[in-house]
Amino acid sequence: MSMPHMTPAELRQHATFTALMWAFSYPGRPQRLPAAGLAAFVAIGETLLDLETGFFTPHDDLVPALAATGGRPLPPIHAPYQFYPQLTLAELDLLVTAPLGTYAEPDRGATLVLGCGFAHGTPLHLSGPGLAQPLTITVARLPDELWRARATVAVYPLGWDLYLVDGDQVIGLPRTTRVEVG
Amino acid sequence: MAYVAARGGEAAILQSEQLHQLLNAPLSLATVRMIEASLPYLVDRVMGEGSLYAPELAALALAQTGGDLYEAVLLLRAYRSTQPRLAYAEPVTQTELLTVRRISASFKDIPGGQILGPSLDYSHRLLRLDLLDQDNQEHSASAPPAATVSSDAPAGEAPPSYDPSPLAVADWQRSEGLLAAVPEVPPTDPASLPDLTREPADFPAPRAHRLQALARADTGGVLALGYASMRGYGLAHPTVNELRLAYADVRLRHPVTGEAFSIGRVRVSQCEVVNTQATELRLGYTATLGWNEVKCIAGAMLDLEMDAPQPHPAHSEEFVLYHTEPVEASGFCIHYKLPHYVTFQSGLDALREARATAADAPTEPGDAQ
Amino acid sequence: MSLASLAHPRQDFSYGFLDAFAKRELRRRMLKAIAIPGFQVPYASRELPIARGWGTGGLQVTLSIVSPTDTLKVIDQGADDSVNAANLRRFIARMTSVATTTDTLAATVIQSRHRVPEERLREGQVLVLQVPDPEPLRQVQPDSSRAREMHADADYAQMWLTLYEQLVRFGRFMQGASYPVLVHGRYLMSPSPIPRWDTPALHQAAHLTLLSAGREKRLYAVPPYTDVRPIEFEDVFFQVENMAGRICMLTGARNKFMDELPVAEGGSQFRLSDTGYAAKLLRRARGDAATLGATYFDDEGHFYQPGVIRAE
């Protein structure tokens, strides 16, 4: 029997998954994705989506690529995976309806993938699991209202799990991470 | 087809049997020999549940029933019940077993060593599809290469010493005071042992009855109840102290000289599980004729659990022993295929009358909504 | 142009044995598990060519996280050389062409049954623990659906009651391995049947721990730097196994988790349970090079994070 090897798609998805896994394990630490920009969103999409799950994105260019995974397009109130490459205030109204999970099934809380910039912007003070010490990161191009919504809409163990994407960098903010703005 | 046609009933039986034979391979001595040689674990399972050590007859039973296990066990039991009791064999003791497989999960190494023996435990369960790729003709013509067991011992080094009758793990535990000593009992006359095939079990059952019942029990039934116990409906979390596959000499005393001699060897398996959740270890045990690992492990778990003060219903002795009896359970299950239209009619009559009464009755105030 | 030239070369099995859908599903679940520490995430759990209940849960996790650049260590009861560990390692290597090692320090992924290595794991390492029963409430509530409600309500009163009853009956907690822990102050979790000796290693650890039960179809995680507290009372503390006075017959090591080996003439000998660590101690004793990592317990038996084991 020959040794099975990785196809190019498998290689890409493995690299993406590894970045996502460590991003949630060490919140606030940027991890490298095998693609940048909008392609990074597609890479995350093909790693997580197939016909057993669904997605939402308000970004028209992204819809065909994500739908190609077999994932079902769903309204934001139902979609377990949501992609916002440029989150606007108007889109935030959609985002806040995303599923939070239930006490019986907190894992049904949505995963939100958000485009932003890490070089400068609003300082976010992070603490919680995965952080040996509190850590401060800066995030641009995300409305501050997002953090207020995140803090008020859900109480742990319910909540959203966030991936922030800038270029080919991804930072994870799982629901356990406390975020203080300013 | 009306299966209770009053006339032609006998003809229907004959035709039904004929059709059954037609759909199965013709019964031949070669089939029986092949089953005996190539399916030893299936043969062992049938012998264990049939409580008759006769590989040839078990293979015949399997061939005759097309592999229907419950039918095969019934055939064997029905044959067994016709056999005279000629003599009582000497008790088989653990130290006299010729052990080929003996593993303990309690300790990494044990006196006498862990002996992996014959097992598929660590095989990768991948279908050998390449075998099917072979040309049919070639396949039937070429016998599989005979397995050659190579010795891994480097040249010049003696193979590791092998003790065919190692010290039982439980004996070491007894010497350490972890396990209660075996109570002193006068040597038992095998003829005076309680025998489940001669007297029905009464509860609480004598230990001999319980172990006999587990030895003859339905493998699937014991597994289902044992698994319930292991998975969380039991009180204990036992460890396999020792699992053994072995050959045992069946020894008789010569009627004239009184000398013990072996009349043949049988395959036996036994399992002992141990529970630590107390101040002293406690044992559960099951042994069977033939190599039946799953049944021995599950049975030993049940044996341990049935001693508990308030066992889950699925582990009460009566519940377990009644419901894992393969011939009785399968027989009763298939009896539901028999006509029941008289009893059914009687039930229907009651149901109809109750409905009529309910329809006539004035509506109760509480129901008005 | 032929059809064959366009198609992928034929493979009898996918990389990592699992197909792409299985891997994607497992990965989705793992990410949720990391986001909700200690919560049991249900998953489909495929059948594998290894008997169910023999580590298929851990195996599915390992197969969906490794790549050919990883270095894998597989242990059973602490031992790299046991037949079960050897078999799982053989299977994973055959399906992923991953490099294998017995050295905890060299491994990127460690799949283990019933042990955490003695040497401290570091950031970026993944410990995959095989789990026979993921439900810490099983002994007080065998019905899974009811236990699930208790987790939803964080209602762990019955567990405390059991602990108290043990104290009254036996004068101590009787839980051996699988000692229940509270993770991130919210979920009661079974750390898998690791000895109590290994439980504190999960608390505020640098590495990621993934736990997976194939037969029961649940996986869960302890992210790095997360609180993992064994349940105990304010005045009666959780205790690790007493290893005092046990000296490894091969290496002379002490205050590590020891295997007890019965001796036919009576009594016992002891040997380090962590065979990878023992091998390095032996190499060093022979004068060969061997890099030893810092251990969770020092040679005096003190845990590396003071105050975590309060019974000390």
PDB file of N, CA and C in Angstrom, chain B residues 241-306:
ATOM      1  N   ASN B 241      -7.794  -7.919  35.288  1.00  0.00           N
ATOM      2  CA  ASN B 241      -6.656  -8.401  36.065  1.00  0.00           C
ATOM      3  C   ASN B 241      -5.883  -9.423  35.258  1.00  0.00           C
ATOM      4  N   GLU B 242      -6.633 -10.310  34.608  1.00  0.00           N
ATOM      5  CA  GLU B 242      -5.990 -11.331  33.797  1.00  0.00           C
ATOM      6  C   GLU B 242      -6.994 -11.918  32.812  1.00  0.00           C
ATOM      7  N   LEU B 243      -6.545 -12.031  31.586  1.00  0.00           N
ATOM      8  CA  LEU B 243      -7.350 -12.681  30.548  1.00  0.00           C
ATOM      9  C   LEU B 243      -6.485 -13.800  29.991  1.00  0.00           C
ATOM     10  N   ARG B 244      -7.036 -15.003  29.938  1.00  0.00           N
ATOM     11  CA  ARG B 244      -6.230 -16.138  29.455  1.00  0.00           C
ATOM     12  C   ARG B 244      -6.947 -16.928  28.378  1.00  0.00           C
ATOM     13  N   LEU B 245      -6.200 -17.303  27.361  1.00  0.00           N
ATOM     14  CA  LEU B 245      -6.626 -18.338  26.433  1.00  0.00           C
ATOM     15  C   LEU B 245      -5.684 -19.512  26.661  1.00  0.00           C
ATOM     16  N   ALA B 246      -6.234 -20.700  26.732  1.00  0.00           N
ATOM     17  CA  ALA B 246      -5.372 -21.832  27.058  1.00  0.00           C
ATOM     18  C   ALA B 246      -5.965 -23.127  26.539  1.00  0.00           C
ATOM     19  N   TYR B 247      -5.144 -24.169  26.586  1.00  0.00           N
ATOM     20  CA  TYR B 247      -5.618 -25.527  26.379  1.00  0.00           C
ATOM     21  C   TYR B 247      -5.653 -26.193  27.743  1.00  0.00           C
ATOM     22  N   ALA B 248      -6.687 -26.974  27.967  1.00  0.00           N
ATOM     23  CA  ALA B 248      -6.779 -27.696  29.234  1.00  0.00           C
ATOM     24  C   ALA B 248      -6.907 -29.179  28.945  1.00  0.00           C
ATOM     25  N   ASP B 249      -6.148 -29.962  29.684  1.00  0.00           N
ATOM     26  CA  ASP B 249      -6.316 -31.413  29.587  1.00  0.00           C
ATOM     27  C   ASP B 249      -7.588 -31.811  30.334  1.00  0.00           C
ATOM     28  N   VAL B 250      -8.381 -32.646  29.716  1.00  0.00           N
ATOM     29  CA  VAL B 250      -9.555 -33.182  30.415  1.00  0.00           C
ATOM     30  C   VAL B 250      -9.127 -34.526  31.000  1.00  0.00           C
ATOM     31  N   ARG B 251      -9.101 -34.554  32.318  1.00  0.00           N
ATOM     32  CA  ARG B 251      -8.542 -35.754  32.961  1.00  0.00           C
ATOM     33  C   ARG B 251      -9.620 -36.568  33.659  1.00  0.00           C
ATOM     34  N   LEU B 252      -9.528 -37.859  33.457  1.00  0.00           N
ATOM     35  CA  LEU B 252     -10.451 -38.784  34.119  1.00  0.00           C
ATOM     36  C   LEU B 252      -9.648 -39.729  35.005  1.00  0.00           C
ATOM     37  N   ARG B 253     -10.331 -40.312  35.947  1.00  0.00           N
ATOM     38  CA  ARG B 253      -9.685 -41.370  36.752  1.00  0.00           C
ATOM     39  C   ARG B 253     -10.055 -42.714  36.135  1.00  0.00           C
ATOM     40  N   HIS B 254      -9.064 -43.518  35.979  1.00  0.00           N
ATOM     41  CA  HIS B 254      -9.321 -44.832  35.397  1.00  0.00           C
ATOM     42  C   HIS B 254     -10.210 -45.633  36.345  1.00  0.00           C
ATOM     43  N   PRO B 255     -11.284 -46.209  35.837  1.00  0.00           N
ATOM     44  CA  PRO B 255     -12.244 -46.878  36.736  1.00  0.00           C
ATOM     45  C   PRO B 255     -11.619 -48.045  37.496  1.00  0.00           C
ATOM     46  N   VAL B 256     -10.579 -48.624  36.928  1.00  0.00           N
ATOM     47  CA  VAL B 256      -9.991 -49.779  37.586  1.00  0.00           C
ATOM     48  C   VAL B 256      -8.788 -49.391  38.429  1.00  0.00           C
ATOM     49  N   THR B 257      -7.847 -48.691  37.776  1.00  0.00           N
ATOM     50  CA  THR B 257      -6.602 -48.398  38.493  1.00  0.00           C
ATOM     51  C   THR B 257      -6.716 -47.155  39.364  1.00  0.00           C
ATOM     52  N   GLY B 258      -7.677 -46.264  39.065  1.00  0.00           N
ATOM     53  CA  GLY B 258      -7.789 -45.025  39.828  1.00  0.00           C
ATOM     54  C   GLY B 258      -6.785 -43.977  39.388  1.00  0.00           C
ATOM     55  N   GLU B 259      -5.951 -44.289  38.401  1.00  0.00           N
ATOM     56  CA  GLU B 259      -4.971 -43.345  37.877  1.00  0.00           C
ATOM     57  C   GLU B 259      -5.670 -42.255  37.054  1.00  0.00           C
ATOM     58  N   ALA B 260      -5.183 -40.999  37.201  1.00  0.00           N
ATOM     59  CA  ALA B 260      -5.725 -39.933  36.367  1.00  0.00           C
ATOM     60  C   ALA B 260      -5.036 -39.965  35.015  1.00  0.00           C
ATOM     61  N   PHE B 261      -5.792 -39.781  33.947  1.00  0.00           N
ATOM     62  CA  PHE B 261      -5.191 -39.732  32.612  1.00  0.00           C
ATOM     63  C   PHE B 261      -5.984 -38.751  31.752  1.00  0.00           C
ATOM     64  N   SER B 262      -5.306 -38.236  30.730  1.00  0.00           N
ATOM     65  CA  SER B 262      -5.948 -37.233  29.884  1.00  0.00           C
ATOM     66  C   SER B 262      -6.705 -37.907  28.750  1.00  0.00           C
ATOM     67  N   ILE B 263      -7.953 -37.488  28.538  1.00  0.00           N
ATOM     68  CA  ILE B 263      -8.711 -38.044  27.417  1.00  0.00           C
ATOM     69  C   ILE B 263      -8.735 -37.061  26.243  1.00  0.00           C
ATOM     70  N   GLY B 264      -8.063 -35.919  26.396  1.00  0.00           N
ATOM     71  CA  GLY B 264      -8.020 -34.971  25.281  1.00  0.00           C
ATOM     72  C   GLY B 264      -7.880 -33.561  25.790  1.00  0.00           C
ATOM     73  N   ARG B 265      -7.699 -32.662  24.855  1.00  0.00           N
ATOM     74  CA  ARG B 265      -7.484 -31.270  25.212  1.00  0.00           C
ATOM     75  C   ARG B 265      -8.623 -30.400  24.695  1.00  0.00           C
ATOM     76  N   VAL B 266      -9.024 -29.443  25.479  1.00  0.00           N
ATOM     77  CA  VAL B 266     -10.058 -28.500  25.032  1.00  0.00           C
ATOM     78  C   VAL B 266      -9.505 -27.081  25.102  1.00  0.00           C
ATOM     79  N   ARG B 267     -10.037 -26.218  24.246  1.00  0.00           N
ATOM     80  CA  ARG B 267      -9.680 -24.798  24.327  1.00  0.00           C
ATOM     81  C   ARG B 267     -10.555 -24.154  25.395  1.00  0.00           C
ATOM     82  N   VAL B 268      -9.950 -23.386  26.267  1.00  0.00           N
ATOM     83  CA  VAL B 268     -10.717 -22.687  27.303  1.00  0.00           C
ATOM     84  C   VAL B 268     -10.266 -21.232  27.354  1.00  0.00           C
ATOM     85  N   SER B 269     -11.158 -20.376  27.813  1.00  0.00           N
ATOM     86  CA  SER B 269     -10.793 -18.986  28.031  1.00  0.00           C
ATOM     87  C   SER B 269     -11.361 -18.547  29.363  1.00  0.00           C
ATOM     88  N   GLN B 270     -10.670 -17.614  29.997  1.00  0.00           N
ATOM     89  CA  GLN B 270     -11.175 -17.090  31.264  1.00  0.00           C
ATOM     90  C   GLN B 270     -10.739 -15.655  31.429  1.00  0.00           C
ATOM     91  N   CYS B 271     -11.554 -14.927  32.164  1.00  0.00           N
ATOM     92  CA  CYS B 271     -11.194 -13.544  32.456  1.00  0.00           C
ATOM     93  C   CYS B 271     -11.537 -13.232  33.900  1.00  0.00           C
ATOM     94  N   GLU B 272     -10.660 -12.453  34.495  1.00  0.00           N
ATOM     95  CA  GLU B 272     -10.833 -12.032  35.868  1.00  0.00           C
ATOM     96  C   GLU B 272     -10.721 -10.514  35.862  1.00  0.00           C
ATOM     97  N   VAL B 273     -11.734  -9.832  36.367  1.00  0.00           N
ATOM     98  CA  VAL B 273     -11.627  -8.379  36.467  1.00  0.00           C
ATOM     99  C   VAL B 273     -11.589  -8.002  37.935  1.00  0.00           C
ATOM    100  N   VAL B 274     -11.045  -6.838  38.212  1.00  0.00           N
ATOM    101  CA  VAL B 274     -10.836  -6.447  39.599  1.00  0.00           C
ATOM    102  C   VAL B 274     -11.294  -5.008  39.771  1.00  0.00           C
ATOM    103  N   ASN B 275     -11.877  -4.741  40.922  1.00  0.00           N
ATOM    104  CA  ASN B 275     -12.399  -3.411  41.213  1.00  0.00           C
ATOM    105  C   ASN B 275     -11.643  -2.797  42.373  1.00  0.00           C
ATOM    106  N   THR B 276     -11.209  -1.541  42.207  1.00  0.00           N
ATOM    107  CA  THR B 276     -10.396  -0.920  43.263  1.00  0.00           C
ATOM    108  C   THR B 276     -11.193   0.004  44.173  1.00  0.00           C
ATOM    109  N   GLN B 277     -12.445   0.263  43.836  1.00  0.00           N
ATOM    110  CA  GLN B 277     -13.136   1.303  44.593  1.00  0.00           C
ATOM    111  C   GLN B 277     -13.688   0.803  45.917  1.00  0.00           C
ATOM    112  N   ALA B 278     -12.796   0.419  46.800  1.00  0.00           N
ATOM    113  CA  ALA B 278     -13.144  -0.043  48.138  1.00  0.00           C
ATOM    114  C   ALA B 278     -11.825  -0.113  48.888  1.00  0.00           C
ATOM    115  N   THR B 279     -11.827  -0.709  50.063  1.00  0.00           N
ATOM    116  CA  THR B 279     -10.563  -0.810  50.779  1.00  0.00           C
ATOM    117  C   THR B 279      -9.858  -2.120  50.439  1.00  0.00           C
ATOM    118  N   GLU B 280     -10.520  -2.973  49.672  1.00  0.00           N
ATOM    119  CA  GLU B 280      -9.916  -4.241  49.279  1.00  0.00           C
ATOM    120  C   GLU B 280     -10.342  -4.520  47.840  1.00  0.00           C
ATOM    121  N   LEU B 281      -9.469  -5.155  47.072  1.00  0.00           N
ATOM    122  CA  LEU B 281      -9.834  -5.497  45.695  1.00  0.00           C
ATOM    123  C   LEU B 281     -10.955  -6.541  45.706  1.00  0.00           C
ATOM    124  N   ARG B 282     -11.815  -6.467  44.689  1.00  0.00           N
ATOM    125  CA  ARG B 282     -12.851  -7.498  44.532  1.00  0.00           C
ATOM    126  C   ARG B 282     -12.759  -8.055  43.119  1.00  0.00           C
ATOM    127  N   LEU B 283     -13.049  -9.341  42.978  1.00  0.00           N
ATOM    128  CA  LEU B 283     -12.892  -9.995  41.673  1.00  0.00           C
ATOM    129  C   LEU B 283     -14.234 -10.298  41.020  1.00  0.00           C
ATOM    130  N   GLY B 284     -14.247 -10.257  39.697  1.00  0.00           N
ATOM    131  CA  GLY B 284     -15.342 -10.806  38.911  1.00  0.00           C
ATOM    132  C   GLY B 284     -14.735 -11.815  37.949  1.00  0.00           C
ATOM    133  N   TYR B 285     -15.478 -12.883  37.618  1.00  0.00           N
ATOM    134  CA  TYR B 285     -14.849 -13.982  36.883  1.00  0.00           C
ATOM    135  C   TYR B 285     -15.830 -14.621  35.908  1.00  0.00           C
ATOM    136  N   THR B 286     -15.314 -14.985  34.763  1.00  0.00           N
ATOM    137  CA  THR B 286     -16.078 -15.828  33.832  1.00  0.00           C
ATOM    138  C   THR B 286     -15.112 -16.714  33.058  1.00  0.00           C
ATOM    139  N   ALA B 287     -15.501 -17.957  32.852  1.00  0.00           N
ATOM    140  CA  ALA B 287     -14.705 -18.874  32.026  1.00  0.00           C
ATOM    141  C   ALA B 287     -15.640 -19.580  31.050  1.00  0.00           C
ATOM    142  N   THR B 288     -15.131 -19.889  29.876  1.00  0.00           N
ATOM    143  CA  THR B 288     -15.958 -20.604  28.896  1.00  0.00           C
ATOM    144  C   THR B 288     -15.148 -21.691  28.212  1.00  0.00           C
ATOM    145  N   LEU B 289     -15.851 -22.647  27.663  1.00  0.00           N
ATOM    146  CA  LEU B 289     -15.246 -23.593  26.737  1.00  0.00           C
ATOM    147  C   LEU B 289     -15.021 -22.838  25.431  1.00  0.00           C
ATOM    148  N   GLY B 290     -13.875 -23.050  24.816  1.00  0.00           N
ATOM    149  CA  GLY B 290     -13.559 -22.331  23.580  1.00  0.00           C
ATOM    150  C   GLY B 290     -12.993 -20.963  23.912  1.00  0.00           C
ATOM    151  N   TRP B 291     -12.426 -20.314  22.917  1.00  0.00           N
ATOM    152  CA  TRP B 291     -11.820 -18.999  23.119  1.00  0.00           C
ATOM    153  C   TRP B 291     -12.833 -17.912  22.785  1.00  0.00           C
ATOM    154  N   ASN B 292     -13.423 -17.362  23.827  1.00  0.00           N
ATOM    155  CA  ASN B 292     -14.477 -16.352  23.672  1.00  0.00           C
ATOM    156  C   ASN B 292     -14.116 -15.144  24.519  1.00  0.00           C
ATOM    157  N   GLU B 293     -13.219 -14.315  24.017  1.00  0.00           N
ATOM    158  CA  GLU B 293     -12.688 -13.234  24.849  1.00  0.00           C
ATOM    159  C   GLU B 293     -13.750 -12.213  25.250  1.00  0.00           C
ATOM    160  N   VAL B 294     -14.533 -11.781  24.267  1.00  0.00           N
ATOM    161  CA  VAL B 294     -15.509 -10.724  24.561  1.00  0.00           C
ATOM    162  C   VAL B 294     -16.487 -11.191  25.638  1.00  0.00           C
ATOM    163  N   LYS B 295     -16.964 -12.422  25.486  1.00  0.00           N
ATOM    164  CA  LYS B 295     -17.929 -12.925  26.466  1.00  0.00           C
ATOM    165  C   LYS B 295     -17.299 -13.046  27.845  1.00  0.00           C
ATOM    166  N   CYS B 296     -16.061 -13.492  27.901  1.00  0.00           N
ATOM    167  CA  CYS B 296     -15.394 -13.649  29.200  1.00  0.00           C
ATOM    168  C   CYS B 296     -15.233 -12.299  29.898  1.00  0.00           C
ATOM    169  N   ILE B 297     -14.830 -11.293  29.150  1.00  0.00           N
ATOM    170  CA  ILE B 297     -14.615  -9.978  29.776  1.00  0.00           C
ATOM    171  C   ILE B 297     -15.949  -9.397  30.246  1.00  0.00           C
ATOM    172  N   ALA B 298     -16.944  -9.411  29.343  1.00  0.00           N
ATOM    173  CA  ALA B 298     -18.245  -8.836  29.705  1.00  0.00           C
ATOM    174  C   ALA B 298     -18.873  -9.625  30.852  1.00  0.00           C
ATOM    175  N   GLY B 299     -18.737 -10.947  30.799  1.00  0.00           N
ATOM    176  CA  GLY B 299     -19.305 -11.788  31.857  1.00  0.00           C
ATOM    177  C   GLY B 299     -18.646 -11.514  33.196  1.00  0.00           C
ATOM    178  N   ALA B 300     -17.323 -11.330  33.183  1.00  0.00           N
ATOM    179  CA  ALA B 300     -16.612 -11.066  34.441  1.00  0.00           C
ATOM    180  C   ALA B 300     -17.054  -9.730  35.039  1.00  0.00           C
ATOM    181  N   MET B 301     -17.282  -8.738  34.163  1.00  0.00           N
ATOM    182  CA  MET B 301     -17.783  -7.437  34.645  1.00  0.00           C
ATOM    183  C   MET B 301     -19.151  -7.629  35.308  1.00  0.00           C
ATOM    184  N   LEU B 302     -20.003  -8.422  34.667  1.00  0.00           N
ATOM    185  CA  LEU B 302     -21.339  -8.659  35.227  1.00  0.00           C
ATOM    186  C   LEU B 302     -21.247  -9.422  36.544  1.00  0.00           C
ATOM    187  N   ASP B 303     -20.352 -10.389  36.599  1.00  0.00           N
ATOM    188  CA  ASP B 303     -20.191 -11.175  37.825  1.00  0.00           C
ATOM    189  C   ASP B 303     -19.842 -10.256  38.994  1.00  0.00           C
ATOM    190  N   LEU B 304     -18.964  -9.301  38.741  1.00  0.00           N
ATOM    191  CA  LEU B 304     -18.553  -8.355  39.783  1.00  0.00           C
ATOM    192  C   LEU B 304     -19.731  -7.479  40.207  1.00  0.00           C
ATOM    193  N   GLU B 305     -20.495  -7.051  39.216  1.00  0.00           N
ATOM    194  CA  GLU B 305     -21.575  -6.098  39.459  1.00  0.00           C
ATOM    195  C   GLU B 305     -22.759  -6.759  40.163  1.00  0.00           C
ATOM    196  N   MET B 306     -22.962  -8.050  39.877  1.00  0.00           N
ATOM    197  CA  MET B 306     -24.120  -8.742  40.468  1.00  0.00           C
ATOM    198  C   MET B 306     -23.962  -8.918  41.967  1.00  0.00           C
TER     199      MET B 306
END
